[in-house]
Amino acid sequence: METDVTTELYPRERLGRVREATAKAGLGAVLLTPGPDLRYVTGYDAKQLERLTCLVVPADGEAFLVVPRLELPAAQESPAGSLGVELVPWDETDDPYALVARRLPGGPASVGVADRMWAVMALRFRAAMPGAEQVAAGGVLRELRMRKSAAEVAALREAGAAIDRVHRRVPEFLRAGRTEREVGRDIADAIIAEGHEVVDFVIVGSGPNGANPHAELSDRVIGEGEPVVVDIGGTMPSGYCSDSTRNYCVGEPPAEYAAYFAVLEEAQRLSREAVRPGVTPEAVDAAARDVIAAAGHGEHFFHRTGHGIGLESHEDPYIVAGNREPLEPGMAFSIEPGIYPGPHGARIEDIVVCTEDGHEPMNVTERGLVVVG
């Protein structure tokens, strides 16, 4: 049965908004296969299969969801089953691409295909509708997905609290003599134990591995006095994601590390405080970058300051130079400057949501260095 929370996260009127956005974009329809766009519109977390599942939203007409017959019960039991959208099952000997084409009378001049649609499916649609230009549907849904509703913010708040609980447990797992992989396995277990449905990533970057922002877990043994970057995130049962980075040291940190970590704390604080409606992502990025550059570490900060988050851990808006689209209430994104000199590195990351008069942090654990042992 559809719960109130599910109804709020995936409201019935969202289909109408997508239809309006499709018409505004000048497209005949959007075609959404399994992925975040389909889940955003219907709440259906459909399996990625070689068999076609596709929500068709015409600019003029009623939406329908094409599903393999063996997946029909799953679609009916998902929030999509309560939206009133027509479910159109197809059998093994049917051609579902031709089915979609037949139900779009007159043949649309253009269609939006899901950003995450498999290439083979896009090509099958092209063959079934040779007169339809294909464009990325992400541009149609971007404006809707980028501005989170109150229910979505609540889901992100829940995700942030869950990953905060994991960070509070990290000192239990970190000690000299353990490998990054061993620590990472414990953290992954904690991510699930604290309420996530899926572990999306676990970074345990010790010593020089901390200077690699996307370090993979390794068999490197963590040494005494070594800084460790822990960047972790997962997906909640709601579908919404967490992502937070904190910094630890097994014993007292090196003096040079402590010096640049203080710079990083200031940069991250100023970047967070810059978030409010009307400010550009470029300015939020500069608030952190200018402090780091002034301290002589400009070359050691070589990635954007943040990325949007929601049903994906990386989505619009991106907090980066060149992005001058003003922030608006409901936009959710990370603030995560880093400094990576080489022998070690550090990054502080919070998810924040732009509010009517500033921002709300989704992560509230101590941002300073946590000394373990």
mmCIF file of C-alpha atoms in Angstrom:
data_model
loop_
_atom_site.group_PDB
_atom_site.id
_atom_site.type_symbol
_atom_site.label_atom_id
_atom_site.label_comp_id
_atom_site.label_asym_id
_atom_site.label_seq_id
_atom_site.Cartn_x
_atom_site.Cartn_y
_atom_site.Cartn_z
ATOM 1 C CA MET A 1 0.000 0.000 0.000
ATOM 2 C CA GLU A 2 1.196 3.519 -0.813
ATOM 3 C CA THR A 3 2.321 5.341 2.335
ATOM 4 C CA ASP A 4 1.929 9.060 2.976
ATOM 5 C CA VAL A 5 5.711 9.456 2.736
ATOM 6 C CA THR A 6 5.784 7.755 -0.669
ATOM 7 C CA THR A 7 2.869 9.877 -1.874
ATOM 8 C CA GLU A 8 4.709 13.040 -0.855
ATOM 9 C CA LEU A 9 7.998 11.946 -2.451
ATOM 10 C CA TYR A 10 6.374 10.825 -5.694
ATOM 11 C CA PRO A 11 3.196 12.922 -6.047
ATOM 12 C CA ARG A 12 0.617 12.265 -8.742
ATOM 13 C CA GLU A 13 0.892 15.785 -10.152
ATOM 14 C CA ARG A 14 4.531 15.230 -11.111
ATOM 15 C CA LEU A 15 3.448 13.461 -14.304
ATOM 16 C CA GLY A 16 1.559 16.588 -15.327
ATOM 17 C CA ARG A 17 4.623 18.745 -14.718
ATOM 18 C CA VAL A 18 6.721 16.444 -16.887
ATOM 19 C CA ARG A 19 4.115 16.610 -19.645
ATOM 20 C CA GLU A 20 4.196 20.409 -19.486
ATOM 21 C CA ALA A 21 8.009 20.429 -19.545
ATOM 22 C CA THR A 22 7.981 18.072 -22.540
ATOM 23 C CA ALA A 23 5.694 20.402 -24.462
ATOM 24 C CA LYS A 24 7.740 23.453 -23.451
ATOM 25 C CA ALA A 25 10.870 21.746 -24.799
ATOM 26 C CA GLY A 26 9.128 21.205 -28.137
ATOM 27 C CA LEU A 27 9.284 17.413 -27.903
ATOM 28 C CA GLY A 28 6.568 14.996 -28.900
ATOM 29 C CA ALA A 29 7.269 12.717 -25.935
ATOM 30 C CA VAL A 30 9.889 11.648 -23.432
ATOM 31 C CA LEU A 31 10.892 8.000 -23.078
ATOM 32 C CA LEU A 32 12.126 7.067 -19.615
ATOM 33 C CA THR A 33 13.754 3.677 -19.080
ATOM 34 C CA PRO A 34 14.924 2.376 -15.655
ATOM 35 C CA GLY A 35 17.028 4.913 -13.795
ATOM 36 C CA PRO A 36 16.689 8.030 -11.669
ATOM 37 C CA ASP A 37 14.398 9.902 -14.068
ATOM 38 C CA LEU A 38 11.863 7.069 -14.156
ATOM 39 C CA ARG A 39 11.985 6.760 -10.378
ATOM 40 C CA TYR A 40 11.613 10.528 -9.962
ATOM 41 C CA VAL A 41 8.453 10.619 -12.048
ATOM 42 C CA THR A 42 6.759 7.418 -10.857
ATOM 43 C CA GLY A 43 8.581 6.115 -7.773
ATOM 44 C CA TYR A 44 9.208 2.863 -9.676
ATOM 45 C CA ASP A 45 12.745 1.597 -9.071
ATOM 46 C CA ALA A 46 12.628 -0.714 -12.072
ATOM 47 C CA LYS A 47 15.285 -3.300 -12.804
ATOM 48 C CA GLN A 48 17.754 -2.632 -15.614
ATOM 49 C CA LEU A 49 16.996 -5.527 -17.972
ATOM 50 C CA GLU A 50 17.448 -6.345 -21.637
ATOM 51 C CA ARG A 51 13.644 -6.395 -21.746
ATOM 52 C CA LEU A 52 12.232 -2.911 -22.261
ATOM 53 C CA THR A 53 10.584 -1.036 -19.408
ATOM 54 C CA CYS A 54 9.695 2.487 -20.524
ATOM 55 C CA LEU A 55 7.482 5.299 -19.278
ATOM 56 C CA VAL A 56 6.175 7.258 -22.248
ATOM 57 C CA VAL A 57 5.039 10.814 -21.485
ATOM 58 C CA PRO A 58 3.562 12.470 -24.596
ATOM 59 C CA ALA A 59 3.410 16.248 -24.772
ATOM 60 C CA ASP A 60 -0.242 15.867 -25.710
ATOM 61 C CA GLY A 61 -1.904 12.787 -24.280
ATOM 62 C CA GLU A 62 -1.846 10.421 -21.350
ATOM 63 C CA ALA A 63 1.327 8.782 -20.106
ATOM 64 C CA PHE A 64 1.686 5.005 -20.165
ATOM 65 C CA LEU A 65 4.219 2.580 -18.751
ATOM 66 C CA VAL A 66 5.363 -0.274 -20.978
ATOM 67 C CA VAL A 67 6.607 -3.257 -18.946
ATOM 68 C CA PRO A 68 7.554 -6.874 -19.650
ATOM 69 C CA ARG A 69 4.643 -9.041 -18.532
ATOM 70 C CA LEU A 70 6.802 -10.830 -15.955
ATOM 71 C CA GLU A 71 7.600 -7.435 -14.365
ATOM 72 C CA LEU A 72 3.963 -6.289 -14.277
ATOM 73 C CA PRO A 73 3.417 -7.306 -10.604
ATOM 74 C CA ALA A 74 6.470 -5.280 -9.530
ATOM 75 C CA ALA A 75 5.210 -2.230 -11.430
ATOM 76 C CA GLN A 76 1.737 -2.596 -9.932
ATOM 77 C CA GLU A 77 3.127 -2.855 -6.401
ATOM 78 C CA SER A 78 5.409 0.164 -6.844
ATOM 79 C CA PRO A 79 4.195 3.753 -6.367
ATOM 80 C CA ALA A 80 3.595 3.793 -10.138
ATOM 81 C CA GLY A 81 0.683 1.433 -9.570
ATOM 82 C CA SER A 82 -1.126 4.114 -7.573
ATOM 83 C CA LEU A 83 -0.584 7.004 -9.981
ATOM 84 C CA GLY A 84 -3.375 6.098 -12.357
ATOM 85 C CA VAL A 85 -0.906 5.711 -15.225
ATOM 86 C CA GLU A 86 -1.816 2.979 -17.701
ATOM 87 C CA LEU A 87 0.400 -0.101 -17.416
ATOM 88 C CA VAL A 88 0.954 -1.767 -20.798
ATOM 89 C CA PRO A 89 2.447 -5.266 -20.494
ATOM 90 C CA TRP A 90 4.176 -6.918 -23.429
ATOM 91 C CA ASP A 91 4.877 -10.576 -24.100
ATOM 92 C CA GLU A 92 8.112 -12.280 -25.112
ATOM 93 C CA THR A 93 7.149 -12.427 -28.788
ATOM 94 C CA ASP A 94 6.078 -8.763 -28.949
ATOM 95 C CA ASP A 95 8.178 -5.862 -30.209
ATOM 96 C CA PRO A 96 7.818 -3.269 -27.408
ATOM 97 C CA TYR A 97 9.563 -0.560 -29.454
ATOM 98 C CA ALA A 98 7.021 -0.898 -32.249
ATOM 99 C CA LEU A 99 4.303 -0.925 -29.572
ATOM 100 C CA VAL A 100 5.470 2.471 -28.310
ATOM 101 C CA ALA A 101 5.693 3.846 -31.843
ATOM 102 C CA ARG A 102 2.108 2.724 -32.629
ATOM 103 C CA ARG A 103 0.802 4.472 -29.523
ATOM 104 C CA LEU A 104 2.351 7.797 -30.567
ATOM 105 C CA PRO A 105 0.072 8.607 -33.489
ATOM 106 C CA GLY A 106 1.400 10.634 -36.358
ATOM 107 C CA GLY A 107 4.990 9.942 -35.412
ATOM 108 C CA PRO A 108 6.606 12.643 -33.228
ATOM 109 C CA ALA A 109 9.222 14.851 -34.863
ATOM 110 C CA SER A 110 11.416 14.536 -31.769
ATOM 111 C CA VAL A 111 11.561 12.518 -28.572
ATOM 112 C CA GLY A 112 13.579 12.823 -25.378
ATOM 113 C CA VAL A 113 15.357 9.613 -24.407
ATOM 114 C CA ALA A 114 16.439 8.976 -20.829
ATOM 115 C CA ASP A 115 20.019 9.970 -20.106
ATOM 116 C CA ARG A 116 20.644 6.501 -18.681
ATOM 117 C CA MET A 117 18.965 4.608 -21.538
ATOM 118 C CA TRP A 118 21.147 1.830 -22.906
ATOM 119 C CA ALA A 119 22.473 2.636 -26.371
ATOM 120 C CA VAL A 120 20.965 -0.546 -27.806
ATOM 121 C CA MET A 121 17.519 0.605 -26.653
ATOM 122 C CA ALA A 122 17.963 4.087 -28.089
ATOM 123 C CA LEU A 123 18.927 2.491 -31.413
ATOM 124 C CA ARG A 124 15.861 0.235 -31.326
ATOM 125 C CA PHE A 125 13.673 3.297 -30.754
ATOM 126 C CA ARG A 126 15.409 5.057 -33.640
ATOM 127 C CA ALA A 127 14.605 2.133 -35.912
ATOM 128 C CA ALA A 128 10.979 2.062 -34.719
ATOM 129 C CA MET A 129 10.566 5.848 -35.123
ATOM 130 C CA PRO A 130 12.998 6.805 -37.916
ATOM 131 C CA GLY A 131 11.451 10.237 -38.324
ATOM 132 C CA ALA A 132 11.957 11.262 -34.704
ATOM 133 C CA GLU A 133 15.032 13.183 -33.685
ATOM 134 C CA GLN A 134 16.382 11.930 -30.356
ATOM 135 C CA VAL A 135 17.574 14.345 -27.658
ATOM 136 C CA ALA A 136 18.537 13.783 -24.029
ATOM 137 C CA ALA A 137 15.501 13.827 -21.754
ATOM 138 C CA GLY A 138 17.617 14.985 -18.810
ATOM 139 C CA GLY A 139 17.282 18.565 -20.011
ATOM 140 C CA VAL A 140 13.493 18.284 -19.766
ATOM 141 C CA LEU A 141 13.556 16.956 -16.207
ATOM 142 C CA ARG A 142 16.506 18.990 -14.968
ATOM 143 C CA GLU A 143 14.514 22.006 -13.796
ATOM 144 C CA LEU A 144 12.093 19.797 -11.872
ATOM 145 C CA ARG A 145 14.654 17.510 -10.248
ATOM 146 C CA MET A 146 17.045 20.311 -9.310
ATOM 147 C CA ARG A 147 14.540 22.046 -7.001
ATOM 148 C CA LYS A 148 13.726 19.639 -4.200
ATOM 149 C CA SER A 149 10.294 19.553 -2.600
ATOM 150 C CA ALA A 150 9.853 19.614 1.167
ATOM 151 C CA ALA A 151 9.448 15.825 1.088
ATOM 152 C CA GLU A 152 12.670 15.424 -0.863
ATOM 153 C CA VAL A 153 14.530 17.674 1.569
ATOM 154 C CA ALA A 154 13.191 15.550 4.420
ATOM 155 C CA ALA A 155 14.501 12.438 2.651
ATOM 156 C CA LEU A 156 17.920 14.056 2.234
ATOM 157 C CA ARG A 157 17.853 15.100 5.890
ATOM 158 C CA GLU A 158 17.179 11.485 6.868
ATOM 159 C CA ALA A 159 20.018 10.312 4.611
ATOM 160 C CA GLY A 160 22.381 12.890 6.107
ATOM 161 C CA ALA A 161 21.538 11.817 9.643
ATOM 162 C CA ALA A 162 22.164 8.179 8.734
ATOM 163 C CA ILE A 163 25.611 8.836 7.266
ATOM 164 C CA ASP A 164 26.436 11.083 10.243
ATOM 165 C CA ARG A 165 25.778 8.108 12.500
ATOM 166 C CA VAL A 166 28.256 6.082 10.462
ATOM 167 C CA HIS A 167 30.943 8.774 10.787
ATOM 168 C CA ARG A 168 30.464 8.756 14.547
ATOM 169 C CA ARG A 169 31.332 5.040 14.477
ATOM 170 C CA VAL A 170 34.444 5.361 12.289
ATOM 171 C CA PRO A 171 36.802 5.734 15.302
ATOM 172 C CA GLU A 172 35.708 2.217 16.329
ATOM 173 C CA PHE A 173 37.186 0.847 13.120
ATOM 174 C CA LEU A 174 40.328 2.944 12.609
ATOM 175 C CA ARG A 175 43.607 1.920 14.166
ATOM 176 C CA ALA A 176 47.215 1.474 13.151
ATOM 177 C CA GLY A 177 47.945 -1.923 11.662
ATOM 178 C CA ARG A 178 44.582 -2.375 9.937
ATOM 179 C CA THR A 179 44.277 -2.118 6.170
ATOM 180 C CA GLU A 180 42.082 0.340 4.336
ATOM 181 C CA ARG A 181 40.071 -2.592 3.017
ATOM 182 C CA GLU A 182 39.417 -3.952 6.502
ATOM 183 C CA VAL A 183 38.267 -0.550 7.740
ATOM 184 C CA GLY A 184 36.182 -0.049 4.612
ATOM 185 C CA ARG A 185 34.412 -3.375 5.107
ATOM 186 C CA ASP A 186 33.383 -2.355 8.620
ATOM 187 C CA ILE A 187 32.196 1.034 7.388
ATOM 188 C CA ALA A 188 30.146 -0.580 4.603
ATOM 189 C CA ASP A 189 28.439 -2.811 7.158
ATOM 190 C CA ALA A 190 27.703 0.250 9.301
ATOM 191 C CA ILE A 191 26.201 2.127 6.331
ATOM 192 C CA ILE A 192 23.602 -0.630 5.971
ATOM 193 C CA ALA A 193 23.134 -0.992 9.720
ATOM 194 C CA GLU A 194 22.410 2.734 10.056
ATOM 195 C CA GLY A 195 19.519 2.649 7.604
ATOM 196 C CA HIS A 196 20.807 2.709 4.034
ATOM 197 C CA GLU A 197 19.551 0.205 1.494
ATOM 198 C CA VAL A 198 22.660 0.329 -0.701
ATOM 199 C CA VAL A 199 26.323 1.192 -0.114
ATOM 200 C CA ASP A 200 27.267 3.528 -2.966
ATOM 201 C CA PHE A 201 30.924 4.080 -2.130
ATOM 202 C CA VAL A 202 33.496 3.860 0.661
ATOM 203 C CA ILE A 203 36.788 5.757 0.433
ATOM 204 C CA VAL A 204 39.368 5.207 3.157
ATOM 205 C CA GLY A 205 42.381 7.166 1.927
ATOM 206 C CA SER A 206 45.298 6.789 4.321
ATOM 207 C CA GLY A 207 48.602 8.636 4.019
ATOM 208 C CA PRO A 208 49.398 9.335 0.343
ATOM 209 C CA ASN A 209 46.117 7.688 -0.743
ATOM 210 C CA GLY A 210 44.357 10.614 0.925
ATOM 211 C CA ALA A 211 45.739 12.803 -1.868
ATOM 212 C CA ASN A 212 43.666 10.846 -4.400
ATOM 213 C CA PRO A 213 40.078 12.151 -4.092
ATOM 214 C CA HIS A 214 38.643 8.936 -5.570
ATOM 215 C CA ALA A 215 41.021 6.453 -3.973
ATOM 216 C CA GLU A 216 39.904 2.825 -4.081
ATOM 217 C CA LEU A 217 40.090 0.648 -0.992
ATOM 218 C CA SER A 218 43.454 -1.087 -0.891
ATOM 219 C CA ASP A 219 45.480 -3.462 1.237
ATOM 220 C CA ARG A 220 47.665 -0.585 2.405
ATOM 221 C CA VAL A 221 48.285 -0.811 6.142
ATOM 222 C CA ILE A 222 47.362 2.339 8.061
ATOM 223 C CA GLY A 223 50.327 3.648 10.030
ATOM 224 C CA GLU A 224 50.655 5.527 13.287
ATOM 225 C CA GLY A 225 50.401 9.297 12.857
ATOM 226 C CA GLU A 226 48.776 9.037 9.415
ATOM 227 C CA PRO A 227 45.827 11.179 8.315
ATOM 228 C CA VAL A 228 42.893 9.277 6.793
ATOM 229 C CA VAL A 229 40.216 10.729 4.497
ATOM 230 C CA VAL A 230 36.880 8.901 4.867
ATOM 231 C CA ASP A 231 34.336 9.724 2.141
ATOM 232 C CA ILE A 232 31.195 7.584 2.313
ATOM 233 C CA GLY A 233 27.687 7.490 0.947
ATOM 234 C CA GLY A 234 24.712 5.277 0.258
ATOM 235 C CA THR A 235 21.140 5.193 -0.943
ATOM 236 C CA MET A 236 18.239 5.127 1.480
ATOM 237 C CA PRO A 237 15.026 3.086 1.004
ATOM 238 C CA SER A 238 13.459 6.371 -0.174
ATOM 239 C CA GLY A 239 15.869 6.402 -3.118
ATOM 240 C CA TYR A 240 17.669 9.527 -1.872
ATOM 241 C CA CYS A 241 21.414 9.567 -1.333
ATOM 242 C CA SER A 242 23.923 10.523 1.336
ATOM 243 C CA ASP A 243 27.504 11.705 0.869
ATOM 244 C CA SER A 244 29.842 13.059 3.520
ATOM 245 C CA THR A 245 33.599 13.302 4.034
ATOM 246 C CA ARG A 246 35.393 13.624 7.345
ATOM 247 C CA ASN A 247 39.052 13.428 8.305
ATOM 248 C CA TYR A 248 40.734 11.276 10.921
ATOM 249 C CA CYS A 249 44.258 10.715 12.166
ATOM 250 C CA VAL A 250 45.608 7.670 13.968
ATOM 251 C CA GLY A 251 47.595 9.533 16.601
ATOM 252 C CA GLU A 252 48.877 13.082 16.348
ATOM 253 C CA PRO A 253 48.984 14.502 12.817
ATOM 254 C CA PRO A 254 52.098 15.876 11.085
ATOM 255 C CA ALA A 255 52.583 19.606 11.660
ATOM 256 C CA GLU A 256 52.348 20.471 7.948
ATOM 257 C CA TYR A 257 49.058 18.582 7.713
ATOM 258 C CA ALA A 258 47.575 20.420 10.700
ATOM 259 C CA ALA A 259 48.545 23.744 9.084
ATOM 260 C CA TYR A 260 46.778 23.182 5.790
ATOM 261 C CA PHE A 261 43.819 21.451 7.458
ATOM 262 C CA ALA A 262 43.139 24.702 9.321
ATOM 263 C CA VAL A 263 43.047 26.488 5.943
ATOM 264 C CA LEU A 264 40.626 23.871 4.611
ATOM 265 C CA GLU A 265 38.284 24.297 7.586
ATOM 266 C CA GLU A 266 38.100 28.030 6.952
ATOM 267 C CA ALA A 267 37.549 27.546 3.212
ATOM 268 C CA GLN A 268 34.751 25.050 3.728
ATOM 269 C CA ARG A 269 33.059 27.255 6.328
ATOM 270 C CA LEU A 270 33.124 30.331 4.093
ATOM 271 C CA SER A 271 31.834 28.347 1.140
ATOM 272 C CA ARG A 272 28.902 27.025 3.190
ATOM 273 C CA GLU A 273 28.123 30.494 4.514
ATOM 274 C CA ALA A 274 28.050 31.865 0.964
ATOM 275 C CA VAL A 275 25.041 29.682 0.081
ATOM 276 C CA ARG A 276 21.788 31.615 -0.247
ATOM 277 C CA PRO A 277 19.265 32.377 -2.991
ATOM 278 C CA GLY A 278 20.604 34.489 -5.837
ATOM 279 C CA VAL A 279 24.256 33.596 -5.267
ATOM 280 C CA THR A 280 25.843 31.718 -8.150
ATOM 281 C CA PRO A 281 27.494 28.295 -7.783
ATOM 282 C CA GLU A 282 30.589 29.956 -9.238
ATOM 283 C CA ALA A 283 30.692 32.349 -6.278
ATOM 284 C CA VAL A 284 30.274 29.504 -3.777
ATOM 285 C CA ASP A 285 33.184 27.714 -5.441
ATOM 286 C CA ALA A 286 35.292 30.884 -5.329
ATOM 287 C CA ALA A 287 34.587 31.398 -1.621
ATOM 288 C CA ALA A 288 36.522 28.206 -0.890
ATOM 289 C CA ARG A 289 39.037 28.380 -3.717
ATOM 290 C CA ASP A 290 40.231 31.904 -2.971
ATOM 291 C CA VAL A 291 41.119 31.021 0.634
ATOM 292 C CA ILE A 292 43.004 27.913 -0.425
ATOM 293 C CA ALA A 293 44.860 29.750 -3.190
ATOM 294 C CA ALA A 294 45.799 32.629 -0.860
ATOM 295 C CA ALA A 295 47.399 30.097 1.506
ATOM 296 C CA GLY A 296 49.557 28.785 -1.337
ATOM 297 C CA HIS A 297 47.608 25.591 -2.005
ATOM 298 C CA GLY A 298 45.733 26.585 -5.171
ATOM 299 C CA GLU A 299 47.383 23.850 -7.234
ATOM 300 C CA HIS A 300 46.434 21.306 -4.578
ATOM 301 C CA PHE A 301 42.695 21.927 -4.994
ATOM 302 C CA PHE A 302 41.911 20.566 -8.443
ATOM 303 C CA HIS A 303 38.232 19.599 -8.451
ATOM 304 C CA ARG A 304 34.946 21.496 -8.261
ATOM 305 C CA THR A 305 33.645 22.512 -4.841
ATOM 306 C CA GLY A 306 30.453 20.501 -5.098
ATOM 307 C CA HIS A 307 27.792 18.548 -6.929
ATOM 308 C CA GLY A 308 24.052 18.274 -6.644
ATOM 309 C CA ILE A 309 22.494 15.288 -4.916
ATOM 310 C CA GLY A 310 19.093 13.617 -4.735
ATOM 311 C CA LEU A 311 18.124 10.357 -6.410
ATOM 312 C CA GLU A 312 21.687 10.365 -7.730
ATOM 313 C CA SER A 313 24.811 11.061 -5.729
ATOM 314 C CA HIS A 314 25.957 13.385 -8.540
ATOM 315 C CA GLU A 315 23.403 15.560 -10.349
ATOM 316 C CA ASP A 316 22.664 19.240 -11.012
ATOM 317 C CA PRO A 317 23.550 21.818 -9.840
ATOM 318 C CA TYR A 318 27.351 21.670 -9.957
ATOM 319 C CA ILE A 319 29.295 24.085 -7.757
ATOM 320 C CA VAL A 320 32.024 25.057 -10.169
ATOM 321 C CA ALA A 321 33.538 28.044 -11.936
ATOM 322 C CA GLY A 322 31.469 28.968 -14.978
ATOM 323 C CA ASN A 323 28.126 27.986 -13.463
ATOM 324 C CA ARG A 324 26.330 31.328 -13.130
ATOM 325 C CA GLU A 325 22.790 30.003 -12.706
ATOM 326 C CA PRO A 326 21.598 31.566 -9.443
ATOM 327 C CA LEU A 327 20.869 29.270 -6.539
ATOM 328 C CA GLU A 328 17.224 28.837 -5.554
ATOM 329 C CA PRO A 329 15.496 27.394 -2.487
ATOM 330 C CA GLY A 330 15.338 23.620 -2.678
ATOM 331 C CA MET A 331 18.597 23.125 -4.511
ATOM 332 C CA ALA A 332 20.710 20.485 -2.732
ATOM 333 C CA PHE A 333 24.425 19.980 -3.227
ATOM 334 C CA SER A 334 27.729 19.206 -1.569
ATOM 335 C CA ILE A 335 30.305 21.680 -0.295
ATOM 336 C CA GLU A 336 33.573 19.736 -0.407
ATOM 337 C CA PRO A 337 36.812 21.637 -0.994
ATOM 338 C CA GLY A 338 40.002 19.638 -0.642
ATOM 339 C CA ILE A 339 43.743 20.123 -0.352
ATOM 340 C CA TYR A 340 45.980 17.355 -1.685
ATOM 341 C CA PRO A 341 49.716 18.124 -1.419
ATOM 342 C CA GLY A 342 50.838 14.509 -1.984
ATOM 343 C CA PRO A 343 52.168 12.907 1.217
ATOM 344 C CA HIS A 344 48.575 13.116 2.476
ATOM 345 C CA GLY A 345 45.384 15.038 1.737
ATOM 346 C CA ALA A 346 42.149 16.292 3.256
ATOM 347 C CA ARG A 347 38.592 17.058 2.191
ATOM 348 C CA ILE A 348 35.605 18.263 4.222
ATOM 349 C CA GLU A 349 32.183 17.578 2.740
ATOM 350 C CA ASP A 350 28.684 18.473 3.797
ATOM 351 C CA ILE A 351 25.428 18.265 1.898
ATOM 352 C CA VAL A 352 23.501 21.534 2.141
ATOM 353 C CA VAL A 353 20.104 22.686 0.899
ATOM 354 C CA CYS A 354 19.552 26.273 -0.193
ATOM 355 C CA THR A 355 16.717 27.791 1.857
ATOM 356 C CA GLU A 356 14.713 31.021 1.570
ATOM 357 C CA ASP A 357 17.317 32.942 3.574
ATOM 358 C CA GLY A 358 20.491 30.850 3.532
ATOM 359 C CA HIS A 359 21.160 27.157 3.798
ATOM 360 C CA GLU A 360 20.440 24.097 5.925
ATOM 361 C CA PRO A 361 23.207 21.521 6.444
ATOM 362 C CA MET A 362 22.206 17.893 6.077
ATOM 363 C CA ASN A 363 25.373 16.822 7.924
ATOM 364 C CA VAL A 364 26.097 18.042 11.443
ATOM 365 C CA THR A 365 28.974 15.898 12.715
ATOM 366 C CA GLU A 366 32.194 17.583 13.833
ATOM 367 C CA ARG A 367 33.992 18.942 10.776
ATOM 368 C CA GLY A 368 37.362 19.221 12.500
ATOM 369 C CA LEU A 369 40.060 16.579 12.490
ATOM 370 C CA VAL A 370 39.185 13.579 14.665
ATOM 371 C CA VAL A 371 42.264 12.115 16.353
ATOM 372 C CA VAL A 372 41.881 8.388 17.000
ATOM 373 C CA GLY A 373 43.876 6.519 19.659
#
